[in-house]
Coordinates of C-alpha atoms and ligand atoms in Angstrom, one line a residue:
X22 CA 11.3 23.6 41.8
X23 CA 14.8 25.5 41.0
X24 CA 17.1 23.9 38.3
X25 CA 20.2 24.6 38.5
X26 CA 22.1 25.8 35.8
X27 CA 25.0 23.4 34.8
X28 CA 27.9 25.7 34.2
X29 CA 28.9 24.2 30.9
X30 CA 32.5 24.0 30.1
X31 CA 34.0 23.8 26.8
X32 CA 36.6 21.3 26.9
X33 CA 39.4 22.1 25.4
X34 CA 42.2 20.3 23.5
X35 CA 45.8 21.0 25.3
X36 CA 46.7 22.3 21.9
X37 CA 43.7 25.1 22.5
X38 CA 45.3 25.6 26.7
X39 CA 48.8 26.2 25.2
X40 CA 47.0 28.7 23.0
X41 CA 45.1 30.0 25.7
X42 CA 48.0 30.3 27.9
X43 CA 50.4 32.2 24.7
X44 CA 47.8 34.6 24.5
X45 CA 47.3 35.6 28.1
X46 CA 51.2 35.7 28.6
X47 CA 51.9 38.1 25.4
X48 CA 49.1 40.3 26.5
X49 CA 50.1 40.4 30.2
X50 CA 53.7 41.4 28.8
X51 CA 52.2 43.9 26.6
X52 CA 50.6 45.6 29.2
X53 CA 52.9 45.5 31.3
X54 CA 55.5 46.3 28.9
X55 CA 53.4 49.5 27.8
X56 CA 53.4 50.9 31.4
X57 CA 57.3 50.8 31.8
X58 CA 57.3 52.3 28.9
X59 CA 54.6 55.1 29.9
X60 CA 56.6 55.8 32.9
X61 CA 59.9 55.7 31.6
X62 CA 58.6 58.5 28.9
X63 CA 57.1 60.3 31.7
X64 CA 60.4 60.3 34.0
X65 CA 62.5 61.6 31.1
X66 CA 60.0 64.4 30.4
X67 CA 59.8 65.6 33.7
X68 CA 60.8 68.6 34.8
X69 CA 64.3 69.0 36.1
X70 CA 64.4 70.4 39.8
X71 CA 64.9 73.8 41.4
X72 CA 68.4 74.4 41.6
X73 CA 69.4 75.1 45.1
X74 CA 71.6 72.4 47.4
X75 CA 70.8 69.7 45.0
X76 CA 70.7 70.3 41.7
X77 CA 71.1 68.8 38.2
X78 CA 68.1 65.9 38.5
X79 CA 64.7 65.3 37.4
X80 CA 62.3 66.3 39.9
X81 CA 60.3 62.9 40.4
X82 CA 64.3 61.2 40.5
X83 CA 65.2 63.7 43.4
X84 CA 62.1 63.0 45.4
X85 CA 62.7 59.6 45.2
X86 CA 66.5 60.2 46.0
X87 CA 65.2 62.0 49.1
X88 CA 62.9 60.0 50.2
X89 CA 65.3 57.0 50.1
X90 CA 67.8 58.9 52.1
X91 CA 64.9 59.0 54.8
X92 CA 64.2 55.4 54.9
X93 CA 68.0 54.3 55.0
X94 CA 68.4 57.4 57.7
X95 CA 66.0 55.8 60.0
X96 CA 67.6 52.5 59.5
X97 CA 71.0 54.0 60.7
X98 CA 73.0 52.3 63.5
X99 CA 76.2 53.1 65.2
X100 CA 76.7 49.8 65.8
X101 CA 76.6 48.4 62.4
X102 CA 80.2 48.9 61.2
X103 CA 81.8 48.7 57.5
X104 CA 83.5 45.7 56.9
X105 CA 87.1 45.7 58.0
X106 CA 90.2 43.7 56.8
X107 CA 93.8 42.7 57.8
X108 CA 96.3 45.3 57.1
X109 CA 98.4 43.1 54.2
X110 CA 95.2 43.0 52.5
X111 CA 95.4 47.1 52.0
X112 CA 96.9 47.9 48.4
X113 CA 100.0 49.2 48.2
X114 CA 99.0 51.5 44.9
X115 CA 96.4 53.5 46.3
X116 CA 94.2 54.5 43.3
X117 CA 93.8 58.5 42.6
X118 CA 90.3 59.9 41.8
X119 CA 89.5 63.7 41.4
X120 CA 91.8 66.8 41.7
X121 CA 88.9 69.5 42.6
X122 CA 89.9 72.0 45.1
X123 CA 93.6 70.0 45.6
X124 CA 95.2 71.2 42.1
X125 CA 97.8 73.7 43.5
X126 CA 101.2 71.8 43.8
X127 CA 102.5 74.8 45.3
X128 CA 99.9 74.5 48.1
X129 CA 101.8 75.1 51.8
X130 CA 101.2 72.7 53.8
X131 CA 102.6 74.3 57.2
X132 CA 100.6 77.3 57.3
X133 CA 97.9 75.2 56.7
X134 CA 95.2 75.6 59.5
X135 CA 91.6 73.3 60.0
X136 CA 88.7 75.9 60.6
X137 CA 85.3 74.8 62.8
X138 CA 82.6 76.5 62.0
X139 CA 79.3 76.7 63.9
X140 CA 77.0 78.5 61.2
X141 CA 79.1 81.5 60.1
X142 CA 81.5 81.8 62.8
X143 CA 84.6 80.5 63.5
X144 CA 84.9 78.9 67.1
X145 CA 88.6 76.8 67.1
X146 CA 91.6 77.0 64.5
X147 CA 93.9 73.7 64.5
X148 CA 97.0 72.8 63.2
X149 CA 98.3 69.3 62.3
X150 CA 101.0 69.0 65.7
X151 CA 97.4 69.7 68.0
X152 CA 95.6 66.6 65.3
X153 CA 98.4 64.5 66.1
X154 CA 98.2 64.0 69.7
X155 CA 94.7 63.1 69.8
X156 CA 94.2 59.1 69.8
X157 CA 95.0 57.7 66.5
X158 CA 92.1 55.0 65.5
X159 CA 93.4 53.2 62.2
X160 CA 91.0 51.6 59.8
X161 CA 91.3 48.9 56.7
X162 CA 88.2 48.6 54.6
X163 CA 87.0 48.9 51.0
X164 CA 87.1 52.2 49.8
X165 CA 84.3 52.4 47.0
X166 CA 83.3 54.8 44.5
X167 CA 80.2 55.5 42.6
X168 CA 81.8 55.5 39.3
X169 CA 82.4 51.5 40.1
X170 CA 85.8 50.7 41.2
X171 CA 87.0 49.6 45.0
X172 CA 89.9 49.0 46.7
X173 CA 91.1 47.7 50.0
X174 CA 92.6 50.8 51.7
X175 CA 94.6 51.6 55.0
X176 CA 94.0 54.7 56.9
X177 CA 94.7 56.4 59.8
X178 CA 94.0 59.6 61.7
X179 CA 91.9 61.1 64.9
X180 CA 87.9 59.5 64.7
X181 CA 85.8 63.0 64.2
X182 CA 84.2 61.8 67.7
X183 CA 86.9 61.8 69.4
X184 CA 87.9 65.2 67.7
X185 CA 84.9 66.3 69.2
X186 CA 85.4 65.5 72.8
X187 CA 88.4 66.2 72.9
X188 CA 87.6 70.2 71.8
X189 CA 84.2 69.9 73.1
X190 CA 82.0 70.2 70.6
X191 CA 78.9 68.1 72.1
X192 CA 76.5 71.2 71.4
X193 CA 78.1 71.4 67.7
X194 CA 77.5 67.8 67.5
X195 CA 73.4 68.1 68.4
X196 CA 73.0 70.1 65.0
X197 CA 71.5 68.3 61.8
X198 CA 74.7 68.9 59.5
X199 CA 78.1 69.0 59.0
X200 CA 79.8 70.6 55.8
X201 CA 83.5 70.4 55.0
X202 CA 85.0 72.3 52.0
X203 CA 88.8 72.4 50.9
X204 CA 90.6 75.0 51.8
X205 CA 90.0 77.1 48.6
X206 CA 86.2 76.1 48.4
X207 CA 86.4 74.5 45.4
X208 CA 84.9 70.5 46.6
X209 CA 82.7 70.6 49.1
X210 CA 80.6 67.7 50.9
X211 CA 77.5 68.0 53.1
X212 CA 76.8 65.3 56.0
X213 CA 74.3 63.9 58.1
X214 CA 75.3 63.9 61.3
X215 CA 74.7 60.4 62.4
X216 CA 77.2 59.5 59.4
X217 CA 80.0 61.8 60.5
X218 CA 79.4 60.8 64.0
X219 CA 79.7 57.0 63.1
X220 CA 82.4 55.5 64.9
X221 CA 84.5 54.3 61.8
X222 CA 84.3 57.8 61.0
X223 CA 88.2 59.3 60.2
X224 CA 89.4 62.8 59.8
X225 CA 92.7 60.9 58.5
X226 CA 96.5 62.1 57.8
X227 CA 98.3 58.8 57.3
X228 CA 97.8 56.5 54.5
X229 CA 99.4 53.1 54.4
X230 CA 101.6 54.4 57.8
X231 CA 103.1 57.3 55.8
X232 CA 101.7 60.5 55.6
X233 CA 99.4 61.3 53.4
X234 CA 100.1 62.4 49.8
X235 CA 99.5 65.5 48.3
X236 CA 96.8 63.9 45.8
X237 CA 95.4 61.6 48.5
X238 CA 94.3 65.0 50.6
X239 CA 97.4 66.1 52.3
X240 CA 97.3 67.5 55.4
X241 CA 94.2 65.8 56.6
X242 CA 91.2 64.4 54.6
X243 CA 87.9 63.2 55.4
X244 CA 87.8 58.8 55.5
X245 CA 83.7 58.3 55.9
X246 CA 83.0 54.4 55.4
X247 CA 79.8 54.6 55.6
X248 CA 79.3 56.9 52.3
X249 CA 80.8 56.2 48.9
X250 CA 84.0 58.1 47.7
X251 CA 82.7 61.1 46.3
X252 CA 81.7 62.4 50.2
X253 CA 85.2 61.6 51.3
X254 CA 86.8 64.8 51.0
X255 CA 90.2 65.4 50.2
X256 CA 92.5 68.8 52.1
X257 CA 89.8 69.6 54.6
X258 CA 90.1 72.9 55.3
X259 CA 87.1 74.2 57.0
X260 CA 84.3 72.1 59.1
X261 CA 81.1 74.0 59.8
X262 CA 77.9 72.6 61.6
X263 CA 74.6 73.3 60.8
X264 CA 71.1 72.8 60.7
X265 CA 70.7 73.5 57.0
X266 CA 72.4 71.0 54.3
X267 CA 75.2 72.5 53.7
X268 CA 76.3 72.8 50.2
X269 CA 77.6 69.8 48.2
X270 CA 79.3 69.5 45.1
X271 CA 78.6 66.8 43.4
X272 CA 74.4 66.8 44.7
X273 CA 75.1 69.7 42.8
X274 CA 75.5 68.0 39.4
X275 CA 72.7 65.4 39.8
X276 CA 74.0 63.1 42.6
X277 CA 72.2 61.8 45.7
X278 CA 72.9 63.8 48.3
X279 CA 72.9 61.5 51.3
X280 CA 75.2 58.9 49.0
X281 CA 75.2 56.3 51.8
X282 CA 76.3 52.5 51.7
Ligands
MTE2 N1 89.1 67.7 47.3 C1 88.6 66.6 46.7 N2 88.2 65.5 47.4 C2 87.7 64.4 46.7 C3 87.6 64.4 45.3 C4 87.9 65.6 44.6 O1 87.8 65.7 43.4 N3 88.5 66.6 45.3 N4 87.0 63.3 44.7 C5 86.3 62.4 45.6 C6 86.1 61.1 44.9 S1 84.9 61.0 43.7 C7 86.7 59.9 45.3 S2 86.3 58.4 44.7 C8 87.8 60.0 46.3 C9 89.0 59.4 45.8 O2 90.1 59.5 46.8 P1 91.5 59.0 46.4 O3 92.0 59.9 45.2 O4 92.4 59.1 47.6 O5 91.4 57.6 45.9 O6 88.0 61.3 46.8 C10 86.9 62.1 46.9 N5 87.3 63.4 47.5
MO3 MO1 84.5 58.8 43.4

């Protein structure tokens, strides 16, 4: 005949459970605790990346940065729109942020010309009369920048698709990229082009119903809503598209490059 074996179970004292319980919690914090720790050490000790259109991060950071830009790509809809407000919501002192590439006071606004690139070559030249009788779309949204301010802003210009049909750029429009710089180079944003196609999508030249001001991007300035501030570029003066990322100035110093909201 089989016994069985009685499992025999201390009893124990809720004073000796409490115990029990301290014990398992501290360790589980330790250990958990340590590993944080582990990776934390391990993150700031990696190496920093290859410089090249993003630079300026750890690599482990980047991939991650990159591989996040995938997921949220993916999850991309024309359809889901930025948040829009009544116009006497907009604020009447429009906050300025960043000067590179827009320093020159003296800059000359009627010689000015926009540029559209497809790679290296330059297929249409526009001034602002020919941007100003394509459909004006306006737009009244929060504006928000990475370094943690927003504001309720009023724009208003020709939507970059329209832009495009109305010069016909549908094959530009199939590439991967678009990349607009100032007219002296100096800031410079890369795109995806699902986010410059978006339909909220500005290339804007009145702010508030006035033109815009020289250190809100006069002539014409890029109004993304889907991307935070920093890919909002002020004095557009050339557009090129691409199938390469095109440069960008602040993925250059460490940033995420797709920077989308
Ligand atoms: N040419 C140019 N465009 C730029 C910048 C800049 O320094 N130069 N700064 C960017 C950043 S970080 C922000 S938040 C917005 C601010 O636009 P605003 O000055 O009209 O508020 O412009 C973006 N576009
Ligand atoms: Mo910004």
């Amino acid at each position: 005949m089989r016994t069985h074996k009685k499992k025999i179970r201390k009893i124990l004292t809720p004073e000796q459970k409490i115990k029990r319980r301290n014990f398992i919690s501290f360790l589980t914090f330790f250990i958990l605790g340590g590993a944080a720790f582990g990776a934390w050490k391990w993150l700031l000790q990696a190496p920093e990346e290859t410089p090249g259109v993003t630079a300026g991060a750890s690599k482990p950071l980047r991939r991650a940065l990159n591989k996040t830009e995938l997921f949220f790509r993916n999850l991309f809809s024309h359809n889901h729109l930025a948040r829009t407000y009544a116009p006497e919501r907009a604020a009447a002192d429009v906050r300025v942020n960043g000067d590179i590439g827009i320093e020159d006071e003296d800059f000359d606004q009627e010689n000015w010309r926009l540029s559209i690139l497809n790679g290296k070559k330059e297929i249409l030249k526009v001034n602002m009369v020919d941007i100003r009788q394509l459909p004006k779309t306006a737009i009244v949204f929060d504006f928000k920048c990475v370094e943690g301010w927003d504001q309720i802003q009023h724009w208003a210009g020709v939507r970059f698709t329209d832009f495009i049909a109305h010069y016909k750029l549908q094959e530009e429009a199939k590439m991967q990229y678009v990349g607009m710089q100032t007219p002296d180079g100096a800031y410079y944003v890369g795109l995806d082009m699902d986010s410059a196609l978006h339909p909220q999508t500005l290339l804007a030249y009145e702010m508030n119903g006035q033109p815009i001001t020289p250190e809100h991007g006069a002539p014409l300035r890029l109004i993304i809503p889907v991307k935070y501030g920093i890919k909002n570029l002020k004095r557009i003066g050339t557009i090129t598209f691409g199938n390469q990322r095109p440069p960008d100035y602040w993925a250059e110093q460490g940033y995420d490059y797709y920077s989308g909201l």
